mmCIF file of C-alpha atoms in Angstrom:
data_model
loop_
_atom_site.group_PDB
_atom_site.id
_atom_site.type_symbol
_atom_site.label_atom_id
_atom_site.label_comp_id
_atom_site.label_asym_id
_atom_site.label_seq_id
_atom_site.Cartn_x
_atom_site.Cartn_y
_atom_site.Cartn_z
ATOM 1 C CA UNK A 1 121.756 120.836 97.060
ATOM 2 C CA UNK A 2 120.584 118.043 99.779
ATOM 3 C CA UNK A 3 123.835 119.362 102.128
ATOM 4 C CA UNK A 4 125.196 116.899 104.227
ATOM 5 C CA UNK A 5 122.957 114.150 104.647
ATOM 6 C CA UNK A 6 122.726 111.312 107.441
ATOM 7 C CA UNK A 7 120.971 107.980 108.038
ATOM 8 C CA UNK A 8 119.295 106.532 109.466
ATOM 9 C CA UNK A 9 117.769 109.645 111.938
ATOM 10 C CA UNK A 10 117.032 107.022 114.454
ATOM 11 C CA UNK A 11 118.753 103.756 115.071
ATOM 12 C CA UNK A 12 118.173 100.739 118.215
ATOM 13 C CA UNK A 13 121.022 98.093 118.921
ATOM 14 C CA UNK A 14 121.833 95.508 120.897
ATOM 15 C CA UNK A 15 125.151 95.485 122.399
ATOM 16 C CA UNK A 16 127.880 93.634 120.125
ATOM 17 C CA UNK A 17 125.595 94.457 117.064
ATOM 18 C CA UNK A 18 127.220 95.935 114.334
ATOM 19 C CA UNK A 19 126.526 98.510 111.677
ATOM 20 C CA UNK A 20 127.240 101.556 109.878
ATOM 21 C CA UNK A 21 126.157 105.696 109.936
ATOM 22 C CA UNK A 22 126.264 107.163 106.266
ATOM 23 C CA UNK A 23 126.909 110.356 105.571
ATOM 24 C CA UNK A 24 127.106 111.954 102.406
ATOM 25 C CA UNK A 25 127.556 115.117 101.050
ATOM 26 C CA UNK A 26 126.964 117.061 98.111
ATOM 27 C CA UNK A 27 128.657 120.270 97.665
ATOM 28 C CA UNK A 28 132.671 118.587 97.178
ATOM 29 C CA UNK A 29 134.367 119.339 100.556
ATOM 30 C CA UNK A 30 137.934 117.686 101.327
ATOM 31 C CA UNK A 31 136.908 117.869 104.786
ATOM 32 C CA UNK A 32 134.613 115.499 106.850
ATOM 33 C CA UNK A 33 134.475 114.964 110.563
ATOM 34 C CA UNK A 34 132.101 112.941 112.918
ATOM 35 C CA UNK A 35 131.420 114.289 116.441
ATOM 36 C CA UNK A 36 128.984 112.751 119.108
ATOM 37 C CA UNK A 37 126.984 114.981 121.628
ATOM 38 C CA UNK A 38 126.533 113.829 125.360
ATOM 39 C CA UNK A 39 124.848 115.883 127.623
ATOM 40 C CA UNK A 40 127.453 118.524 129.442
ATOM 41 C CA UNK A 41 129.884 116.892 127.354
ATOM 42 C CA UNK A 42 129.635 119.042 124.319
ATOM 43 C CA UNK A 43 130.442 117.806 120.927
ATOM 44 C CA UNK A 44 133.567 115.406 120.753
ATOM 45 C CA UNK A 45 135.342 114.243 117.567
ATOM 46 C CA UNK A 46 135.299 110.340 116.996
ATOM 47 C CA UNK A 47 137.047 110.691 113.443
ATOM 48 C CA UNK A 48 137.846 113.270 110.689
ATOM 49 C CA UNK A 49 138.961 113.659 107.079
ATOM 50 C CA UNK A 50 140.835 115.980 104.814
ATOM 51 C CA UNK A 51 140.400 114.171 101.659
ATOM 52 C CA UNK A 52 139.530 111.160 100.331
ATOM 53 C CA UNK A 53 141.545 108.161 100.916
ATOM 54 C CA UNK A 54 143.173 110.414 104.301
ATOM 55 C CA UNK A 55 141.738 109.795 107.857
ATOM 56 C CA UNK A 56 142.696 110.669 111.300
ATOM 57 C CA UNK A 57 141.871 109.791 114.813
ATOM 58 C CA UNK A 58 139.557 112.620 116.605
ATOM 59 C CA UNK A 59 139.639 112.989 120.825
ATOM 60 C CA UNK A 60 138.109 109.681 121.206
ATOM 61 C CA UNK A 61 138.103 107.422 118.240
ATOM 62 C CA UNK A 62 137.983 103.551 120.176
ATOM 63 C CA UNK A 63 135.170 101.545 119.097
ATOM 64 C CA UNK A 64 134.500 103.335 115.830
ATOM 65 C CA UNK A 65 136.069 102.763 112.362
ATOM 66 C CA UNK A 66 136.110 104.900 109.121
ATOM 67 C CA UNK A 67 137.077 105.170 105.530
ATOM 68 C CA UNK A 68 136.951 107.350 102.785
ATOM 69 C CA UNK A 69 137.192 105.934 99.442
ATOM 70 C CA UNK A 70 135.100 109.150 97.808
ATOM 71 C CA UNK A 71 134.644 112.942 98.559
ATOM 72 C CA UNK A 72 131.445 111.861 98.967
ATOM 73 C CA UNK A 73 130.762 109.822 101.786
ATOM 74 C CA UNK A 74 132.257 109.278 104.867
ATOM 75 C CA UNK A 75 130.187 106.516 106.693
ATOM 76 C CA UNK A 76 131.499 105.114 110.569
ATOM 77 C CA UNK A 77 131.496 102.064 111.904
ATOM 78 C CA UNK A 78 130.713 100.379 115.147
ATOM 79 C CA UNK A 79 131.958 97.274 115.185
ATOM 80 C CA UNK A 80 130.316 95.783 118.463
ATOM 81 C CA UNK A 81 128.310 98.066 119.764
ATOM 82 C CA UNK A 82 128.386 99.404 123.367
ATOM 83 C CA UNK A 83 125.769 100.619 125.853
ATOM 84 C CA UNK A 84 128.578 103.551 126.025
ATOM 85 C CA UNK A 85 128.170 104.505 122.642
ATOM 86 C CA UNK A 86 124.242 105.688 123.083
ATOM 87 C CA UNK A 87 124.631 109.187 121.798
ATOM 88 C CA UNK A 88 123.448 111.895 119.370
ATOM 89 C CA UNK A 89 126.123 111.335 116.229
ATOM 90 C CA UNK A 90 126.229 114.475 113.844
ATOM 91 C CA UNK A 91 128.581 114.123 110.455
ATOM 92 C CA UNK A 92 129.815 117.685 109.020
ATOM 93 C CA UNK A 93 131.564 118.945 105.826
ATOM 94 C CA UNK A 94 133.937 122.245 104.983
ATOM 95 C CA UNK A 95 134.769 123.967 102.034
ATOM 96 C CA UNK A 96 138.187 124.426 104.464
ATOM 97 C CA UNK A 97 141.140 123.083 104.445
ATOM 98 C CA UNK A 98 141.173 122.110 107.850
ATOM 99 C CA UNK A 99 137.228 122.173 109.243
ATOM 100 C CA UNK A 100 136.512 126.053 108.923
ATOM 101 C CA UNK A 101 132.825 126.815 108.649
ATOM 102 C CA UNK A 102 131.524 122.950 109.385
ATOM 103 C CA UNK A 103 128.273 122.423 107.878
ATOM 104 C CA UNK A 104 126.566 119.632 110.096
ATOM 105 C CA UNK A 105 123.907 116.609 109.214
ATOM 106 C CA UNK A 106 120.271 116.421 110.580
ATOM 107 C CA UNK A 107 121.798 113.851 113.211
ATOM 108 C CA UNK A 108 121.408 110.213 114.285
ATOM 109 C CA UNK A 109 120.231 109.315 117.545
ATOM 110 C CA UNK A 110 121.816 105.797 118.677
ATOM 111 C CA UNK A 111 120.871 103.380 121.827
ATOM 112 C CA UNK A 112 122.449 100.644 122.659
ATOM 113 C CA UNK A 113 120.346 98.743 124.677
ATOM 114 C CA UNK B 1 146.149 116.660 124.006
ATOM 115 C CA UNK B 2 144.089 119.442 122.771
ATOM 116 C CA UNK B 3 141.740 120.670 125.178
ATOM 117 C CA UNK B 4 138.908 123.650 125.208
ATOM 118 C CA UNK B 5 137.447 124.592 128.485
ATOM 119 C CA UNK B 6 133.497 126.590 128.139
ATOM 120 C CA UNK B 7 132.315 128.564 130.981
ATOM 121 C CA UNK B 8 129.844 128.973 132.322
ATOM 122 C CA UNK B 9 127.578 125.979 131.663
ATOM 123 C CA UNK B 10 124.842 128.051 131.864
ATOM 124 C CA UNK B 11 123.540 131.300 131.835
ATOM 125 C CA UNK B 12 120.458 133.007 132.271
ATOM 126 C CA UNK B 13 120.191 136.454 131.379
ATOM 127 C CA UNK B 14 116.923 139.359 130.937
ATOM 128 C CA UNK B 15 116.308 140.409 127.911
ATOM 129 C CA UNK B 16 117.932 143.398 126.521
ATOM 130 C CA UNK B 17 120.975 142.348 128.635
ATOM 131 C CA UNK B 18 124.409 141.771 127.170
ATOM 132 C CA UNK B 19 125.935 137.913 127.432
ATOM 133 C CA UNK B 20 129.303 136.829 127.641
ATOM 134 C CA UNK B 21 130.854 133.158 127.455
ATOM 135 C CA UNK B 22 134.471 132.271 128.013
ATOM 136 C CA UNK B 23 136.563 129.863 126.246
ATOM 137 C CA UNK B 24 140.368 128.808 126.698
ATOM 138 C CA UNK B 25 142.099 126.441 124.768
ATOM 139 C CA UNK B 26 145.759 124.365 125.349
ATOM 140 C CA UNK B 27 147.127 123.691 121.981
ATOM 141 C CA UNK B 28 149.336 126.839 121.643
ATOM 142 C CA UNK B 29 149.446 126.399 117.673
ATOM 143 C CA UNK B 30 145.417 126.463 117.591
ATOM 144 C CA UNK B 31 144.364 129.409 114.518
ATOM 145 C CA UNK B 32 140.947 129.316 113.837
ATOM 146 C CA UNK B 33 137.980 129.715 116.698
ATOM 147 C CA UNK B 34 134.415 129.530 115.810
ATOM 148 C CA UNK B 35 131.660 130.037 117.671
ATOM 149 C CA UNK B 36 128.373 127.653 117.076
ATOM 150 C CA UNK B 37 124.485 128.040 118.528
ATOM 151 C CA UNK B 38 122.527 124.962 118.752
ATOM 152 C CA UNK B 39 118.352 125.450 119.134
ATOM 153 C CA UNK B 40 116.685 122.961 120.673
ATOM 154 C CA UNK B 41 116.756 119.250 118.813
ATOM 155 C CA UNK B 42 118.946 120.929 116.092
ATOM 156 C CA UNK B 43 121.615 120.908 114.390
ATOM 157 C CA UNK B 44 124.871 123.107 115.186
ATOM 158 C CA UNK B 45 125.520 126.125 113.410
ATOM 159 C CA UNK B 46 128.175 128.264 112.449
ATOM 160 C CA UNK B 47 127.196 132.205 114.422
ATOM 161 C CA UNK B 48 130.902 133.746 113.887
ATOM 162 C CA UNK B 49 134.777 132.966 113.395
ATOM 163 C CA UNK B 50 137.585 134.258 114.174
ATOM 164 C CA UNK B 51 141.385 133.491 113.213
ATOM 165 C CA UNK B 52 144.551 134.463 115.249
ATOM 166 C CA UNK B 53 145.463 136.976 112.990
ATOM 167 C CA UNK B 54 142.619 139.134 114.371
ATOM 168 C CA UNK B 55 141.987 140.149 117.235
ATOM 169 C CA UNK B 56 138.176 141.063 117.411
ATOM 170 C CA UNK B 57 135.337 140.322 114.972
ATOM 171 C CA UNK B 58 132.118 141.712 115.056
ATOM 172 C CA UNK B 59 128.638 140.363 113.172
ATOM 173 C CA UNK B 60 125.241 142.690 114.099
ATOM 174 C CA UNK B 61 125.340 141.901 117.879
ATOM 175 C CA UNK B 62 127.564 139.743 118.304
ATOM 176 C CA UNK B 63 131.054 139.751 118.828
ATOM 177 C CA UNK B 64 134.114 137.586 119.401
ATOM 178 C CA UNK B 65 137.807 138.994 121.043
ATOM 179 C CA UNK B 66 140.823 136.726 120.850
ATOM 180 C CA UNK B 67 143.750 137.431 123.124
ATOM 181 C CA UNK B 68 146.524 134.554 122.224
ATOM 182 C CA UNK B 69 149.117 135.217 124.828
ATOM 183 C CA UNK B 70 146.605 134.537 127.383
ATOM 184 C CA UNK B 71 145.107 131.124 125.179
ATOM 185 C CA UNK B 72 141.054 133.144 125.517
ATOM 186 C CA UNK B 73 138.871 133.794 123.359
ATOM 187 C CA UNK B 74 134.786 134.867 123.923
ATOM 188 C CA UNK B 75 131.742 135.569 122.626
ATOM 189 C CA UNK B 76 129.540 138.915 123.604
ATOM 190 C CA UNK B 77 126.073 138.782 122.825
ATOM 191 C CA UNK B 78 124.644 142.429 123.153
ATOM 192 C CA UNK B 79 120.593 143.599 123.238
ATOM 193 C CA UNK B 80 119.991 139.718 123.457
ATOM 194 C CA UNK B 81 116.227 138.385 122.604
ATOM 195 C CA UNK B 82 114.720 135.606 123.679
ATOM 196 C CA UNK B 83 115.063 133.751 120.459
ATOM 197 C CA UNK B 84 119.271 133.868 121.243
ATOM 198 C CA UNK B 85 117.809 131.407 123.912
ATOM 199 C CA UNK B 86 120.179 128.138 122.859
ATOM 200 C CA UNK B 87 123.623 126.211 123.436
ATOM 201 C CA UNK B 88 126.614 127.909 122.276
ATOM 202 C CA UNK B 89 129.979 125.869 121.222
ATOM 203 C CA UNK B 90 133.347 127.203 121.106
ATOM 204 C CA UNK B 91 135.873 125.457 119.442
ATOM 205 C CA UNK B 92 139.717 125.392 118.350
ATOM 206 C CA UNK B 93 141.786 123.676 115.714
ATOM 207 C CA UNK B 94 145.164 123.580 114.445
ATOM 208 C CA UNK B 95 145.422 124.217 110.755
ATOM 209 C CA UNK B 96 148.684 121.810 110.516
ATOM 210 C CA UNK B 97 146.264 118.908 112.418
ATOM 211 C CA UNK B 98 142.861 119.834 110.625
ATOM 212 C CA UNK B 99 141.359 118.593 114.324
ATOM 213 C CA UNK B 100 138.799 120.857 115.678
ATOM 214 C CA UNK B 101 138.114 120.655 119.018
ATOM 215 C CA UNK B 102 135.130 121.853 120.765
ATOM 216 C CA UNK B 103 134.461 123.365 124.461
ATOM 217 C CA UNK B 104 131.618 121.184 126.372
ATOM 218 C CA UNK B 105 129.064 124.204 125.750
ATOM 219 C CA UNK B 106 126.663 127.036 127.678
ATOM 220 C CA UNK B 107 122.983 126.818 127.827
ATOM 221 C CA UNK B 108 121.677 130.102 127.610
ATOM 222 C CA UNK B 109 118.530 131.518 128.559
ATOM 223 C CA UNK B 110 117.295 134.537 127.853
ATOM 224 C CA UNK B 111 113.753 135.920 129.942
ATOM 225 C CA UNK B 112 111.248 138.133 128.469
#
C-alpha cells in the first residue's frame, strides 16, 4: 500500500495562477482533510471530508476549493493564487469516522511568487 | 469557533529529564485528543490518543491526562532522549463536526 500520496512535492506560481494538489489514497478511508503548516502557526485545516460526495469548510477555507467525487482522491484547488497562500500543504486519511488516527502525505511545498 | 491553545512554544530540556506540554481547547463538545510529533522536514505522526471517556493513557514513556471540566489536556514525556528532539501537535475534534483542530505546536529540544 502507497498510503496517502501527494503531488507534486514541490510546486512555483505566479500570483492569479491556478491549479490543483492531488491527493490520493489507498487504504478506503471516509475521511480526508487538508491542513497547511506556517511557521508558529501549527497545522490549520483548509477543507475536510467524511465521505465521498460530503465536504466541509475547515478554520480557514477562502481561496481554496474541493470535491470529492471518489473515496479516493481528494484534490484542492487554488483558484488565483496568492503570495498568502506560500505554505507547506499536507493531505491526510482515517480509518475514523471523524479524523481519528490521521495518516498524513509526504507534503507539497507551494510559493507564490 | 473551535480553538486549541499549545504551550509552551518551545522547550528545551537535558536528557533523562521528564517533558510536559499543555493544551486547552474551547469547543466544550470536543471527544477525541491526539497528540502528533513531527521530525524535521517530515511528515506528522500519530504518538498517542486519548478520548473523553478516559482520563489518562499511557504508551512506554509517554503519557497523556485529560481533565474535561477544566477544557486541558497534556502530554508527559518521561526519561526523554535526544531522538524525542521534534514538534509536537495537540489537537481536538468534535465527533458530531468530524473537524479536528490543531494547537500551533512546541519545538522541543532535548541535550545530550
Amino acid at each position: 500500500n502507497a498510503g496517502v500520496t501527494q503531488t507534486p512535492k514541490f510546486q512555483v506560481l505566479k500570483t492569479g495562477q491556478s491549479m490543483t494538489l492531488q491527493c490520493a489514497q489507498d487504504m478506503n478511508h471516509e475521511y480526508m482533510s487538508w491542513y497547511r503548516q506556517d511557521p508558529g502557526m501549527g497545522l490549520r485545516l483548509i477543507h475536510y471530508s467524511v465521505g465521498a460526495g460530503i465536504t466541509d469548510q475547515g478554520e480557514v477555507p477562502n481561496g481554496y476549493n474541493v470535491s470529492r467525487s471518489t473515496t479516493e482522491d481528494f484534490p484542492l484547488r487554488l483558484l488565483s493564487a496568492a503570495p498568502s497562500q506560500t505554505s507547506v500543504y499536507f493531505c491526510a486519511s482515517s480509518s475514523g469516522a471523524r479524523g481519528e488516527k490521521l495518516f498524513f502525505g509526504s507534503g507539497t511545498q507551494l510559493s507564490v511568487l | 469557533g473551535e480553538n486549541v491553545e499549545q504551550h509552551p512554544s518551545t522547550l528545551s530540556v537535558q536528557e533523562g529529564d521528564s517533558a510536559v506540554i499543555k493544551c486547552t481547547y474551547s469547543d466544550s463538545a470536543s471527544n477525541y485528543f491526539p497528540w502528533y510529533k513531527q521530525e524535521l522536514g517530515k511528515r506528522p505522526q500519530l504518538i498517542i490518543d486519548i478520548r473523553s471517556n478516559v482520563g489518562e493513557k499511557k504508551d512506554q514513556r509517554i503519557a497523556v491526562t485529560l481533565n474535561k471540566t477544566a477544557k486541558h489536556f497534556s502530554l508527559h514525556i518521561t526519561e526523554t532522549q535526544p531522538e524525542d528532539s521534534a514538534v509536537y501537535f495537540c489537537a481536538a475534534s468534535n465527533s458530531n463536526t468530524g473537524k479536528l483542530i490543531f494547537g500551533q505546536g512546541t519545538t522541543l529540544q532535548v541535550k545530550p
